[in-house]
Coordinates of C-alpha atoms in Angstrom, one line a residue:
X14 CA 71.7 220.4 -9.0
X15 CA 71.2 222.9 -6.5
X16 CA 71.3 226.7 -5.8
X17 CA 70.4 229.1 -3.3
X18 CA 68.3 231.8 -3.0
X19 CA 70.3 234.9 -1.7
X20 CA 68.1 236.8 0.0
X21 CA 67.1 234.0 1.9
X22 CA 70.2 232.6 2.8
X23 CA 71.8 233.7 6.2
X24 CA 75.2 232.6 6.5
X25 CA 74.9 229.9 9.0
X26 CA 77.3 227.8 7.4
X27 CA 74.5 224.7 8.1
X28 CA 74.9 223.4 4.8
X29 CA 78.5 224.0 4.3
X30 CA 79.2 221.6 7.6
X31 CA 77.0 218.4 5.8
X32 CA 78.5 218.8 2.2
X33 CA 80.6 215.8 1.9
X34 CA 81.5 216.7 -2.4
X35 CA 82.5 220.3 -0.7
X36 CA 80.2 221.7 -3.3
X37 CA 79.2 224.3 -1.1
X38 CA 81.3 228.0 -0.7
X39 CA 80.1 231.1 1.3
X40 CA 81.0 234.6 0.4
X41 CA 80.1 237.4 2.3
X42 CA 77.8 235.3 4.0
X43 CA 75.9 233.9 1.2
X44 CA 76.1 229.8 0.4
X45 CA 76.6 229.0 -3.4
X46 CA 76.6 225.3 -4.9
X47 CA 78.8 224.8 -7.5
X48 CA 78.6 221.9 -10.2
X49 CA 80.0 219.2 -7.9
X50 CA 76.6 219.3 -6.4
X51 CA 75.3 215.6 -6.5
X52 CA 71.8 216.2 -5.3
X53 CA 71.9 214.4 -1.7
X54 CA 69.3 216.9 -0.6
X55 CA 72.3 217.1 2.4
X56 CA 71.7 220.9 2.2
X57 CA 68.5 220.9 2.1
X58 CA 67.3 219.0 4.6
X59 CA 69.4 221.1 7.2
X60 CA 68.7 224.5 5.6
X61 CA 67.1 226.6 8.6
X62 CA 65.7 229.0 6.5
X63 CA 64.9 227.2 3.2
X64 CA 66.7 228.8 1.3
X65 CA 68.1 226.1 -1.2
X66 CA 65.6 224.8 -4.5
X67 CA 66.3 222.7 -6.7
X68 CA 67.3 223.1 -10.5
X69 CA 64.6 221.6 -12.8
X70 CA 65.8 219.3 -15.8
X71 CA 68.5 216.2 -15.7
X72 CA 72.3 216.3 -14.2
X73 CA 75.1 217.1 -16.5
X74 CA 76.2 215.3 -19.0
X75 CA 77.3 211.6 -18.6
X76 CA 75.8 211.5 -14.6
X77 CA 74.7 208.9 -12.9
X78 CA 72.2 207.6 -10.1
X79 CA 74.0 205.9 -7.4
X80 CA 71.5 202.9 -5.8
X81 CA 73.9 201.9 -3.3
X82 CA 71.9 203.8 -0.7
X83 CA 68.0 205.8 -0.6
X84 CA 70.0 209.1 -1.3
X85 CA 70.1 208.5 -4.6
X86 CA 73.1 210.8 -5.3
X87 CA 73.1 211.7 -9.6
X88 CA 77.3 211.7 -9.6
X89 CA 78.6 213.9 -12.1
X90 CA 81.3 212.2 -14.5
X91 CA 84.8 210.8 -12.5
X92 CA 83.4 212.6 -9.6
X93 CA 82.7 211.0 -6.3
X94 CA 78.9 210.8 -4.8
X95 CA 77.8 212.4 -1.3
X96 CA 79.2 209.5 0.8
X97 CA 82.9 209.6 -1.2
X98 CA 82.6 206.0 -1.4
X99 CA 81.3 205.1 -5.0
X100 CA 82.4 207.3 -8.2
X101 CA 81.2 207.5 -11.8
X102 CA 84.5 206.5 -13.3
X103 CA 83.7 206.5 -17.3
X104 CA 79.9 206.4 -17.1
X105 CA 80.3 203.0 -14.6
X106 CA 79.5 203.7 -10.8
X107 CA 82.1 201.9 -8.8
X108 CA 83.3 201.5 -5.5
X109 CA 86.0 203.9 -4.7
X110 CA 88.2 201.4 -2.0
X111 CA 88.6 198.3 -3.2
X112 CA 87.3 195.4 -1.2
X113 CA 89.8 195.0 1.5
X114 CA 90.9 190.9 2.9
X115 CA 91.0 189.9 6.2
X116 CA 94.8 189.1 5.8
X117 CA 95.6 192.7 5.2
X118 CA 94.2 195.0 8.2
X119 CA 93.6 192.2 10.8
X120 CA 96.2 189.8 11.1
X121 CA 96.8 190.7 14.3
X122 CA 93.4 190.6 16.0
X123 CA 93.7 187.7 18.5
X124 CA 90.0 185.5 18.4
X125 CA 89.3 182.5 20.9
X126 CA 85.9 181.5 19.1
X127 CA 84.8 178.4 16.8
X128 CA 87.8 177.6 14.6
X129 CA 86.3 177.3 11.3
X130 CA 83.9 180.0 11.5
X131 CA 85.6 182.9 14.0
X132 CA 87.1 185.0 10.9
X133 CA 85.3 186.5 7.8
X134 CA 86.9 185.1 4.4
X135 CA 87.1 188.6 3.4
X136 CA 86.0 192.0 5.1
X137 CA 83.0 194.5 4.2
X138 CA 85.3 197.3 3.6
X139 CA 85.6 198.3 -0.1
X140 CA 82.6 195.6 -0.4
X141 CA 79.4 198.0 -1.4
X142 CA 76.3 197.9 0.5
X143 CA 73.1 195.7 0.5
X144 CA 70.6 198.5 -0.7
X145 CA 67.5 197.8 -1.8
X146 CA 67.7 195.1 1.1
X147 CA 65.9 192.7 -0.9
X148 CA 68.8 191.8 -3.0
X149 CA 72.1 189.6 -1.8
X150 CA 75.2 191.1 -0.2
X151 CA 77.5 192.3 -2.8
X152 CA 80.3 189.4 -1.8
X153 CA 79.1 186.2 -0.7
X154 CA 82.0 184.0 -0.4
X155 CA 83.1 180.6 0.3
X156 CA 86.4 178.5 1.2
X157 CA 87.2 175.8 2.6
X158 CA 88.5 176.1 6.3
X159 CA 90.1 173.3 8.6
X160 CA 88.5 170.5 6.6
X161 CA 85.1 173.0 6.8
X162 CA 83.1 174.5 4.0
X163 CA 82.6 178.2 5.2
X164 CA 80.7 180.9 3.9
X165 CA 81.3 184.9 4.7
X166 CA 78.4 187.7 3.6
X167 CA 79.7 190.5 3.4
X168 CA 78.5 194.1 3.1
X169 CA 78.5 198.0 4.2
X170 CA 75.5 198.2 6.3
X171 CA 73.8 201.7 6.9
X172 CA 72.4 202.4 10.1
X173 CA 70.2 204.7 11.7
X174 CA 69.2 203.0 15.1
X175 CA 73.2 203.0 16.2
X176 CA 75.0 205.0 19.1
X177 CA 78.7 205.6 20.4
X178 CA 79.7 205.5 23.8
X179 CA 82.9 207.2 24.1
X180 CA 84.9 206.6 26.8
X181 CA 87.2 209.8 27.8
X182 CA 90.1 208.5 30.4
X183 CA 90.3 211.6 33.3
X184 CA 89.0 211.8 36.2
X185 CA 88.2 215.1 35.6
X186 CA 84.5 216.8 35.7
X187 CA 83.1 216.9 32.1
X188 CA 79.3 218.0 33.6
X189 CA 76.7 216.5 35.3
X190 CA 75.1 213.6 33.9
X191 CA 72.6 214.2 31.1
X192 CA 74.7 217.4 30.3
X193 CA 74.0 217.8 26.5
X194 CA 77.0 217.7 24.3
X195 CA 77.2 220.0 21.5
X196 CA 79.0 219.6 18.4
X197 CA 79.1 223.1 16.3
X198 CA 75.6 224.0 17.7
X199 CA 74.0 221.5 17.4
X200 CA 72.9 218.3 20.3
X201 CA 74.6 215.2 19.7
X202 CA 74.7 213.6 22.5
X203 CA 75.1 213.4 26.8
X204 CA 77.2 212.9 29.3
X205 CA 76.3 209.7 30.9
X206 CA 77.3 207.8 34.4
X207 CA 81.0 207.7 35.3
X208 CA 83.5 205.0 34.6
X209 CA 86.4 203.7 37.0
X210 CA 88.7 206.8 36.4
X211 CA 86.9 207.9 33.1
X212 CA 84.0 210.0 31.7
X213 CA 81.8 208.3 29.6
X214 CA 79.6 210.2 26.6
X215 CA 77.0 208.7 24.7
X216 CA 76.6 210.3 21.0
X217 CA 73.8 209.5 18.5
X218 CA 71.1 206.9 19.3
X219 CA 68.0 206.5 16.9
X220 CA 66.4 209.8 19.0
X221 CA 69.0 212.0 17.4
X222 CA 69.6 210.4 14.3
X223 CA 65.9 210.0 13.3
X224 CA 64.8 213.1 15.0
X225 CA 63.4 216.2 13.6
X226 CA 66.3 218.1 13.7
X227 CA 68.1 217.2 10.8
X228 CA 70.7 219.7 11.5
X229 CA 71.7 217.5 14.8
X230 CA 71.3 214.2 12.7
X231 CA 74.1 215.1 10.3
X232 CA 76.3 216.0 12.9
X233 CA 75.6 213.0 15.5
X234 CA 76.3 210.6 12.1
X235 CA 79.5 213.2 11.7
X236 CA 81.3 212.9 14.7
X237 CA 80.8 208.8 15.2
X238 CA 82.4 208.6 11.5
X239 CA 85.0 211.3 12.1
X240 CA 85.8 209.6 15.6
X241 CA 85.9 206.1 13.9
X242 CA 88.0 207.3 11.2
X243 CA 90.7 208.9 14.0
X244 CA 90.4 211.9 13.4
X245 CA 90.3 215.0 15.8
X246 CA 86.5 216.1 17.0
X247 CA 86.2 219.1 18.9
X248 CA 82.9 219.2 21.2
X249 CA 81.3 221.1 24.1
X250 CA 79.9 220.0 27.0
X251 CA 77.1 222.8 27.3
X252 CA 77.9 225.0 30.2
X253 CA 81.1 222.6 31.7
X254 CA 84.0 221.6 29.6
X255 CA 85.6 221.9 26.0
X256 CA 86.8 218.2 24.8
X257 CA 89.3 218.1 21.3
X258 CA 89.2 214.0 20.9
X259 CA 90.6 211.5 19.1
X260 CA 90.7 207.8 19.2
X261 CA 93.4 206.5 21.0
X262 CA 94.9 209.6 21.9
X263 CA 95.0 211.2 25.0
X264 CA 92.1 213.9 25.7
X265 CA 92.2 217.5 25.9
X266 CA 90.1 219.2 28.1
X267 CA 89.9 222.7 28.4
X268 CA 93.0 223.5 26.4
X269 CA 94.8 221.0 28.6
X270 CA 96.0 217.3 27.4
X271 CA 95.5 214.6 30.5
X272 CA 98.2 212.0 29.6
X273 CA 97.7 210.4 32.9
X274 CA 94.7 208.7 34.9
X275 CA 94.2 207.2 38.1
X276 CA 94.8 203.5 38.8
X277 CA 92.5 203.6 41.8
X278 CA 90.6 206.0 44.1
X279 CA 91.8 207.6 46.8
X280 CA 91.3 205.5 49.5
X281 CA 92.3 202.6 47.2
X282 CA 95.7 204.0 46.3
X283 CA 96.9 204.4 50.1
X284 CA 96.1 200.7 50.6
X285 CA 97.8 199.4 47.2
X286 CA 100.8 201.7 48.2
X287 CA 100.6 201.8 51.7
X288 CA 104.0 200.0 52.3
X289 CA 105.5 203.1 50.4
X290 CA 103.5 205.7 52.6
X291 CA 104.1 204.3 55.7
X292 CA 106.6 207.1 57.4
X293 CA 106.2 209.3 54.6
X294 CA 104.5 211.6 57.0
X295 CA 102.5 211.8 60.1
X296 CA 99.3 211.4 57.9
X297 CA 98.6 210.9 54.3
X298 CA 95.3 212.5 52.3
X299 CA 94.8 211.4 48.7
X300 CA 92.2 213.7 47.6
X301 CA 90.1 212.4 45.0
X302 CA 86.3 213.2 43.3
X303 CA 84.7 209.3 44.2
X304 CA 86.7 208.4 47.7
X305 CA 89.0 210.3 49.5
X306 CA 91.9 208.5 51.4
X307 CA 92.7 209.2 55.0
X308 CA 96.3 206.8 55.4
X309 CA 96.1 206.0 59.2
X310 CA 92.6 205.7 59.4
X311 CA 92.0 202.9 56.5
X312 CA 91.4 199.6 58.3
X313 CA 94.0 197.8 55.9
X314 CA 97.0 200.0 57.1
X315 CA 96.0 199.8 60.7
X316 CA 95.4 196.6 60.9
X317 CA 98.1 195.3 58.6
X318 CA 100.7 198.0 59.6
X319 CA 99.9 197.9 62.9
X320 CA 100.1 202.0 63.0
X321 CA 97.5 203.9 65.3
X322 CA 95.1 206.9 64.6
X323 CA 97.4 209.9 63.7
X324 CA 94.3 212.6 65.0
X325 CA 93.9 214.3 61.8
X326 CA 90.8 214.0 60.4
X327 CA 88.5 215.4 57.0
X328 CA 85.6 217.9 56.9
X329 CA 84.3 215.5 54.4
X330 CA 81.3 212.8 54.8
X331 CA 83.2 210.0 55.5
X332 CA 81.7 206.5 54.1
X333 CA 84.2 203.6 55.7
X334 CA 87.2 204.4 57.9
X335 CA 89.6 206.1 56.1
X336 CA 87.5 206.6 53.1
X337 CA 85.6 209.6 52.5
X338 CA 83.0 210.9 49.9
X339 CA 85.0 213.4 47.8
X340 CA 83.3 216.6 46.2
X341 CA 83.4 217.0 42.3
X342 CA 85.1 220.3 41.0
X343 CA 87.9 221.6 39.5
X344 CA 90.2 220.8 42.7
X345 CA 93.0 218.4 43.5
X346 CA 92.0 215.5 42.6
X347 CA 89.2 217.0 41.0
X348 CA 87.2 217.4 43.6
X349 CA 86.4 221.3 45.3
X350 CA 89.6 221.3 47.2
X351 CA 91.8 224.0 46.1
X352 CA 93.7 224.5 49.4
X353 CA 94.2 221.1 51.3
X354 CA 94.2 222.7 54.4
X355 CA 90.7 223.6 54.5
X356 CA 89.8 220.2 54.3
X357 CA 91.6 219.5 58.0
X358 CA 90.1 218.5 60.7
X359 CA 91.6 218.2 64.1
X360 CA 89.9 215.5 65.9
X361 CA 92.5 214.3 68.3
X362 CA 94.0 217.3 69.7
X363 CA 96.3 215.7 71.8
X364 CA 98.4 213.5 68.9
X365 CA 98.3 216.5 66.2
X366 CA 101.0 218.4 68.1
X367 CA 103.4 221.4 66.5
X368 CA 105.8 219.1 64.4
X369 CA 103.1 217.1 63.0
X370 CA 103.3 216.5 59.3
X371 CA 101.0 215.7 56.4
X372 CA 101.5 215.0 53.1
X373 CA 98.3 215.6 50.5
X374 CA 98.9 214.1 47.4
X375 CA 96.3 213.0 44.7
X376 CA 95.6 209.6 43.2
X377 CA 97.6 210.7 39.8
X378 CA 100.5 212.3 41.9
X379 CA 99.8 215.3 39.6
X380 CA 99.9 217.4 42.4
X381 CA 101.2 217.0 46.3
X382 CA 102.3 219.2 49.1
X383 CA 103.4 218.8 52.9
X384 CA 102.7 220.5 55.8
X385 CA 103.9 221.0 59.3
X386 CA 101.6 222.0 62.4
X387 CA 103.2 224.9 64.0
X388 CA 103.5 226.6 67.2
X389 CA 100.3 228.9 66.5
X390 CA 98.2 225.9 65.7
X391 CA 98.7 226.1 61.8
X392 CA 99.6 224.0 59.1
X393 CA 101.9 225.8 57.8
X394 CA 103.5 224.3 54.0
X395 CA 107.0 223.0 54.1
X396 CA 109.5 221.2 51.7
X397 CA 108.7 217.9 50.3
X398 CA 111.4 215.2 52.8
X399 CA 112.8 212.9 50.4
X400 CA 111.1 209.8 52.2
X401 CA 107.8 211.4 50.8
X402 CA 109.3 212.3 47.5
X403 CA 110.0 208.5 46.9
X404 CA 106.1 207.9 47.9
X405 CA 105.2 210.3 45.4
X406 CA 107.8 208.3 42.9
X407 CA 105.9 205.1 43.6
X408 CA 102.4 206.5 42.9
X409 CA 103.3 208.3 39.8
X410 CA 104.7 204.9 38.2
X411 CA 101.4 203.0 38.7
X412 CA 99.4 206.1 37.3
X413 CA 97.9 204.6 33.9
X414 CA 98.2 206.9 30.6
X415 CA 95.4 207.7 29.3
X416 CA 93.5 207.4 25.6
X417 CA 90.0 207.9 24.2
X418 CA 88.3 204.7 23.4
X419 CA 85.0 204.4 21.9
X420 CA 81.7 201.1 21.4
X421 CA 79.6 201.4 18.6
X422 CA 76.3 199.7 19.3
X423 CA 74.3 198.9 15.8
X424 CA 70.9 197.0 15.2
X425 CA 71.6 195.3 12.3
X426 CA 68.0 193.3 13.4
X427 CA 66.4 194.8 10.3
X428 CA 66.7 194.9 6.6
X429 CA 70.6 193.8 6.5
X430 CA 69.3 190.7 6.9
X431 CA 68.1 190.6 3.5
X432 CA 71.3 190.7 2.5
X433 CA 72.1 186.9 3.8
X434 CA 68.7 185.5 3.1
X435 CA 65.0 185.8 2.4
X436 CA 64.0 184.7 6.1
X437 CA 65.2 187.4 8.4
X438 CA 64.3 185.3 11.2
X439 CA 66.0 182.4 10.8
X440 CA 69.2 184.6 10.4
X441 CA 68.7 186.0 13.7
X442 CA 67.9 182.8 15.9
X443 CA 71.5 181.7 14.1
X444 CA 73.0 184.6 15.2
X445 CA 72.1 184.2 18.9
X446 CA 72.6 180.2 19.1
X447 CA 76.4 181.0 18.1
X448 CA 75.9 179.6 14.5
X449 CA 76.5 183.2 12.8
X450 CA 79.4 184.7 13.9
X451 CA 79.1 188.6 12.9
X452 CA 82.2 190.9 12.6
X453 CA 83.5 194.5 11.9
X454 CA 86.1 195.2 9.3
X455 CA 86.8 191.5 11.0
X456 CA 86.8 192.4 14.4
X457 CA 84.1 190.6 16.4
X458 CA 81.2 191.8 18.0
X459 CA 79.3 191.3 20.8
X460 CA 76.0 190.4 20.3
X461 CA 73.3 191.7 22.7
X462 CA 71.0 188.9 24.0
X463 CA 67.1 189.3 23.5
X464 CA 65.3 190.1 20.7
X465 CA 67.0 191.3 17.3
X466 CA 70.2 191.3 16.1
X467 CA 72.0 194.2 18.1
X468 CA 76.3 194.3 18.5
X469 CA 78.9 196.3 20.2
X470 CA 82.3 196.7 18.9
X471 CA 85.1 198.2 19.9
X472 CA 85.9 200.9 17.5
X473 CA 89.1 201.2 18.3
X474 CA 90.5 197.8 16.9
X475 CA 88.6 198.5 13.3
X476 CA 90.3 199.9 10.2
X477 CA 89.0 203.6 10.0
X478 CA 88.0 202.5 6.3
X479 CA 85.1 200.4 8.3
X480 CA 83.1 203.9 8.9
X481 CA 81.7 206.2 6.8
X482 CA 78.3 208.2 6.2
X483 CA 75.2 208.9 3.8
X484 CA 73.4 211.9 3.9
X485 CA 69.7 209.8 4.6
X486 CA 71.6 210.6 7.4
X487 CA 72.9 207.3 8.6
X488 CA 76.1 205.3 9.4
X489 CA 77.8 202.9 6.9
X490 CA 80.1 200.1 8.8
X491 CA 81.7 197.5 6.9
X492 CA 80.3 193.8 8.2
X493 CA 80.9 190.0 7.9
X494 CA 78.3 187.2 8.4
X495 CA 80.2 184.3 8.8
X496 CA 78.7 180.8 9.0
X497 CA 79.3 177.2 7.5
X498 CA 78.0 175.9 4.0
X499 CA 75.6 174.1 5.7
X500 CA 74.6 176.3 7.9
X501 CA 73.6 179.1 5.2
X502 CA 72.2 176.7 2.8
X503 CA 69.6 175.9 6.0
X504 CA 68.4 179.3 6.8
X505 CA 67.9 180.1 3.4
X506 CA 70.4 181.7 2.4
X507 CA 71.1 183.1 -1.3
X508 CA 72.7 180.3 -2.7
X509 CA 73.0 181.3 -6.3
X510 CA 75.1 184.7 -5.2
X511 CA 77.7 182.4 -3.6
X512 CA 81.1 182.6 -5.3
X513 CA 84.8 181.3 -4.8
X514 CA 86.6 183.0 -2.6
X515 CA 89.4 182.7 -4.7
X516 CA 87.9 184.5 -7.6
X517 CA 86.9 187.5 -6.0
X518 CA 91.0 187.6 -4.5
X519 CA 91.9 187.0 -8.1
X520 CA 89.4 190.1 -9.5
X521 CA 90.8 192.1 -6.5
X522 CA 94.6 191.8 -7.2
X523 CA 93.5 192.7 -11.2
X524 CA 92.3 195.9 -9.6
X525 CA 88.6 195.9 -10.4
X526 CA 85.9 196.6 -8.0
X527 CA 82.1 196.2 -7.3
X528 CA 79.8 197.6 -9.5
X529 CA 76.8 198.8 -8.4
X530 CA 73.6 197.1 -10.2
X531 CA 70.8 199.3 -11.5
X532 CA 67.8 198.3 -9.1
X533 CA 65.6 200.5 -10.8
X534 CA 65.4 202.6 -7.5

């Protein structure tokens, strides 16, 4: 057990933020560890001013060592080790969640792969993990499938060389790329290269996990379990934007929810919809960030709608006719456009005549206004005519709603393996020839070609039970190696840890659950 030194300790709540028992209270600015401690070293490895020791002599009474990861947590009695998965329940360390079938959180997941082998016989959730990697998963099951004999591995594996990219639907400037995101003070990740009418952030990677600054690796292994579990994460892109996110929910950005997205770019969206513009006005301007649309200069609606230059054209660059390079900002259609006008450009002053009209709109239909070219050669707003209004009423109904989405990558090209068999390699050259089919909580993966063993899953279709974390600090996801009989038996595979698949069904619905073996660790 731990305590602090007080006249060290400064108050920066460091060690309260990685305490996963919640052993950890500060009063008048001073941290104190209580008797839940269970000696993760969580505090102490993120403790700027080293102010935590540790208490000589054993844990309490009736503790035990958890092996089921290198932390090597010593759980009080019926309390619950740093992780919250496993629990000293009666002086046996057990599994909290009970190991969960396929049957009961995936029955719905859609697969077009090899019949016999494309689902797990059972999930890693609840399962237990494979630490020290030289012993066999904690399930390894078989069944017989379509006239097959299949086998599924099945464990909790912890990584530390993963990443999330998190994919934030809005058009809407989060920062430059390679902005540094920051997650209660601390660097967890960047903003990378734009999507199609989304942001894109990429959190962890082994650079942050296994960096020196422990205080960063807790929290990059924090908010990619937090995120994967569904709940709410609050973070800061450094000098830009404030993000409140949560998995399939739309984002908030700056204190503002964006439930809606663009369906295309400008330029794109007066194309798609240009049967709805056409007479809407005298010209049409989407304003948007990646291209700006000009109505009656895009090649489509001239040639196709047979409708000639209105004379209006943009101050900005343009790239094809009709479609100009829009300016990020904070503007309509997040670009720097805050008053449309100033974007004009007379360049035929013979057809832009008093009377002439324009209506500005932006890809969303979030915002829009019309304007009429008066007498003193302004443009001067007016009311919105109806035949515009139902323009407007056909853009806003192919506007997508938004959500946050996330991909977790994970190399699980290293000691996993040992989990399945004693040849590491063969296991890999059966993942990549389509022998091995691996899975997430049952939801299949993506395997990276090359070298390793390196997947991408969509986060968003896995039971939040799939994620959690260890204080080393690293990632635990729940994963399935699924393969035939024959198939395991040939790479080696630990054939004397094979076991019905009804048995372990049977053990489940009596209610017990893995057991952690002493490894001697």
């Amino acid at each position: 057990m731990y305590a602090v030194y007080p006249e060290k300790c400064n108050g920066c709540n460091q060690c309260l933020l990685v305490c996963q028992p919640e052993a950890i209270t500060v009063v008048k600015r001073k941290a104190r560890i209580d008797e839940r401690c269970v000696d993760c070293h969580a505090c102490v490895k993120v403790c700027p001013v080293d102010a935590v020791i540790a208490a000589e002599g054993p844990g309490p009474p009736g503790s035990l060592v958890c092996h089921a990861c290198p932390v090597l947590c010593c759980i009080p009695l019926d309390s619950k080790g740093a992780c919250q998965n496993f629990i000293n329940e009666g002086g046996l360390l057990l599994r909290c969640e009970p190991v969960a079938s396929y049957a009961e959180i995936n029955d719905d997941i859609d697969y077009d792969y090899q019949p016999a082998i494309s689902k797990p016989l059972l999930t890693g959730i609840g399962a237990g993990t494979t630490a020290p990697c030289y012993r066999p998963s904690p399930y390894i099951v078989e069944a017989n499938v379509q006239g097959v004999d299949v086998v599924s591995c099945v464990t909790e594996c912890i990584f530390s060389l993963c990443e999330m990219y998190v994919k934030v639907d809005t058009d809407e400037y989060l920062g430059k790329e390679g902005s540094p995101i920051i997650y209660r003070g601390n660097r967890v990740g960047v903003v990378t290269t734009p999507g199609y009418g989304s942001q894109n952030l990429s959190l962890a990677g082994p650079t942050i996990i296994t960096g020196t600054n422990t205080q960063a690796s807790f929290s990059a292994v924090k908010v990619i379990t937090e995120l994967a579990q569904r709940k709410s994460v609050t973070l800061r892109v450094e000098e830009q934007a404030r993000l409140v996110l949560q998995l399939g929910k739309p984002p908030i950005i700056n204190g503002h929810v964006r439930e809606k997205m663009k369906f295309a770019c400008g330029s794109a969206t007066l194309n798609l919809l240009s049967k709805f513009f056409r007479g809407a006005a005298d010209e049409v301007v989407a304003l948007d960030d990646v291209y700006t649309g000009l109505y009656t200069e895009l090649a489509f609606v001239r040639r196709d709608q047979r409708m000639p230059r209105s004379g209006l054209g943009l101050s900005y660059v343009r790239n094809t006719p009709g479609r100009y390079y829009g300016v990020p900002g904070s503007g309509w259609g997040h670009t720097d456009v805050h008053d449309p006008v100033k974007v004009f450009k007379i360049e035929d002053p013979e057809r832009v005549r008093p009377g002439f009209t324009v209506l500005v709109t932006e890809p969303t239909g979030r915002q829009a206004k019309m304007y009429r070219y008066n007498e003193g050669g302004d443009f001067e707003e007016m009311d919105i005519t109806s035949r515009a209004q139902s323009a407007l009423s056909a853009l806003k109904e192919n506007t997508e709603s938004t959500t946050v989405s996330a991909r977790f990558i994970g190399g699980a090209g290293g000691s996993a393996r040992g989990g399945v068999t004693e040849w590491p390699l063969r296991l890999t050259k059966a993942v990549h020839k389509g022998k091995v089919k691996i899975t997430v909580a049952g939801v299949p993966t993506f395997i990276l070609p090359g070298g390793g063993i390196t997947f991408v899953v969509d986060v968003g279709l896995a039971d939040p039970r799939a994620f959690s974390w260890v204080p080393s600090p690293a990632v635990t996801v729940a994963m399935e190696y699924t393969m035939t009989r024959e198939d395991f038996l040939a790479l080696g595979g630990h054939r004397q840890a094979i076991r019905p698949l009804e048995e372990v069904l049977r053990e489940k619905k009596q209610g017990s659950r893995f057991r952690v073996p002493d490894t001697g660790w």
